[in-house]
Amino acid sequence: MSERSTKDSQHSTAGAYVHPGEEFTRDTAYIEDRIVRDPARAQLPEGARAWPVEAGRYRLVAARACPWANRTLIVRRLLGLEDAVSVGLPGPVHDARSWTFDLDPGGKDPVLGIERLQQAYFARFPDYPRGITVPAVVEIATGQVVTNDFPRITEDFAKEWTEHHREGAPDLWPAALEEEMRQVMHHVYTEVNNGVYRCGFAGSQQAYEKAYARLWAALDGLEERLATRRYLMGEHITEADVRLFTTLVRFDPVYHGHFKCSRHKLTEMPNLWAYARDLFQTPGFGDTVDFEQIKQHYYVVHEDINPSQIVPAGPALENWLDPHGRESLGGSPFGEGTAPGPVPEAERVAPAHTPLPA
């Protein structure tokens, strides 16, 4: 892992920083260790380590505010991994050093016993030079970070943790669709998930306008794709939908204004808006979303974009429960599977933070 400037390291916990005159480029050098069913046969990048799947051994640290972490919360819930992989929930804001467990009694994670996620990173890598990012998986016994490679975490949850899936868990990675699905997810990541950041953290007018055009070309394409299919890959939910949803659910509260992605609101894109509501109203999606924490994170942490740190009161959110009408396209959320059960009491989003019923 290469060294970074102090300025970069201090701001990389947010995953981004404005560099005047430059286009935004995300640092994608993550800890590439994996947790797998058979470590001896795991295919790993050079220098990476394979860890064994073992219920109760690991803790997922995932701030609700972060879209990349929100993915892991959704997949964990859809697959029913709550009992196998516990979860730590940092608060929505952080300082230059780290995400903190300020929502927990005494400001410490009750399982790991730490105040800052940074402590888990430093327990394994004392000179860790990069940002302290979520999501991260931590080995409970040693308190050491295992991985923060967020796309691999969710893929391995789906493929390597199958013996711990709930009965009726959906197939989020159908083999017959995987090749096309990887192409779709790559497009969603580069053009939309990362595209909103490319707009928000552009360091020049030229960089911003280029990023803006690129983002809206992708959103227009997805609007067209979703006109004839209920979900990105067809009739059932896959991980591709999880990856798009976490950006869409943040679009009007944050990205439209804060990141200047303002050609249209999500509510003005008929197919994308109906699709997003369809997912939001599906167990496992909207019940992981905390709009209040989302807004606090972006508007407070990104002082370079919002120096006043004022958090907007809007937009109204009750419309997320409006009928979506996507049933007319056929299909069903879980295919041959079933919906997850109720959210564990300790993991429920406070009703005041979301329009979902209590």
Coordinates of N, CA and C in Angstrom, one line a residue, residues 10 27-28 36 79 88 140 143 148 167 183 188 205 213 218 253 264 306 313 317:
Q10 N -6.6 12.3 5.7 CA -7.5 12.8 6.7 C -9.0 12.8 6.1
D27 N -9.9 6.4 -4.6 CA -8.9 5.4 -4.2 C -9.5 4.0 -4.0
T28 N -9.2 3.1 -4.8 CA -9.8 1.8 -4.8 C -8.9 0.7 -4.3
V36 N -13.9 -17.2 3.1 CA -14.4 -18.2 2.1 C -14.7 -19.6 2.8
L79 N -30.2 -12.3 2.9 CA -29.7 -13.7 3.1 C -29.9 -14.3 4.4
G88 N -21.9 -3.9 13.7 CA -21.6 -2.7 14.5 C -22.0 -1.5 13.7
I140 N -13.5 -10.8 15.7 CA -13.9 -10.4 17.0 C -12.8 -10.7 18.0
G143 N -9.8 -8.5 17.3 CA -10.0 -7.1 17.1 C -9.4 -6.5 15.9
N148 N -11.9 -4.7 3.9 CA -12.9 -3.6 3.6 C -13.2 -3.5 2.1
E167 N -33.5 -20.1 5.4 CA -34.4 -20.8 4.4 C -35.2 -19.9 3.6
Q183 N -21.3 -7.1 -16.1 CA -21.2 -5.9 -17.0 C -22.1 -4.8 -16.5
V188 N -23.0 0.4 -13.6 CA -23.6 1.1 -12.5 C -22.6 1.7 -11.6
Q205 N -14.8 23.6 -13.3 CA -16.1 23.6 -14.0 C -16.1 22.6 -15.2
A213 N -22.5 15.2 -17.5 CA -23.0 14.6 -18.8 C -22.9 13.1 -18.7
A218 N -25.9 7.8 -18.3 CA -26.1 6.5 -17.7 C -27.5 6.4 -17.1
P253 N -32.4 13.3 -1.5 CA -31.9 14.0 -0.2 C -30.5 14.6 -0.3
H264 N -32.5 16.5 -13.1 CA -33.8 16.1 -12.6 C -33.7 15.5 -11.2
N306 N -19.8 21.9 1.7 CA -20.8 22.5 2.5 C -20.2 23.1 3.8
A313 N -33.7 20.5 5.8 CA -34.9 19.9 6.4 C -35.6 19.0 5.5
L317 N -40.4 12.8 2.5 CA -40.0 11.4 2.2 C -41.2 10.4 2.2

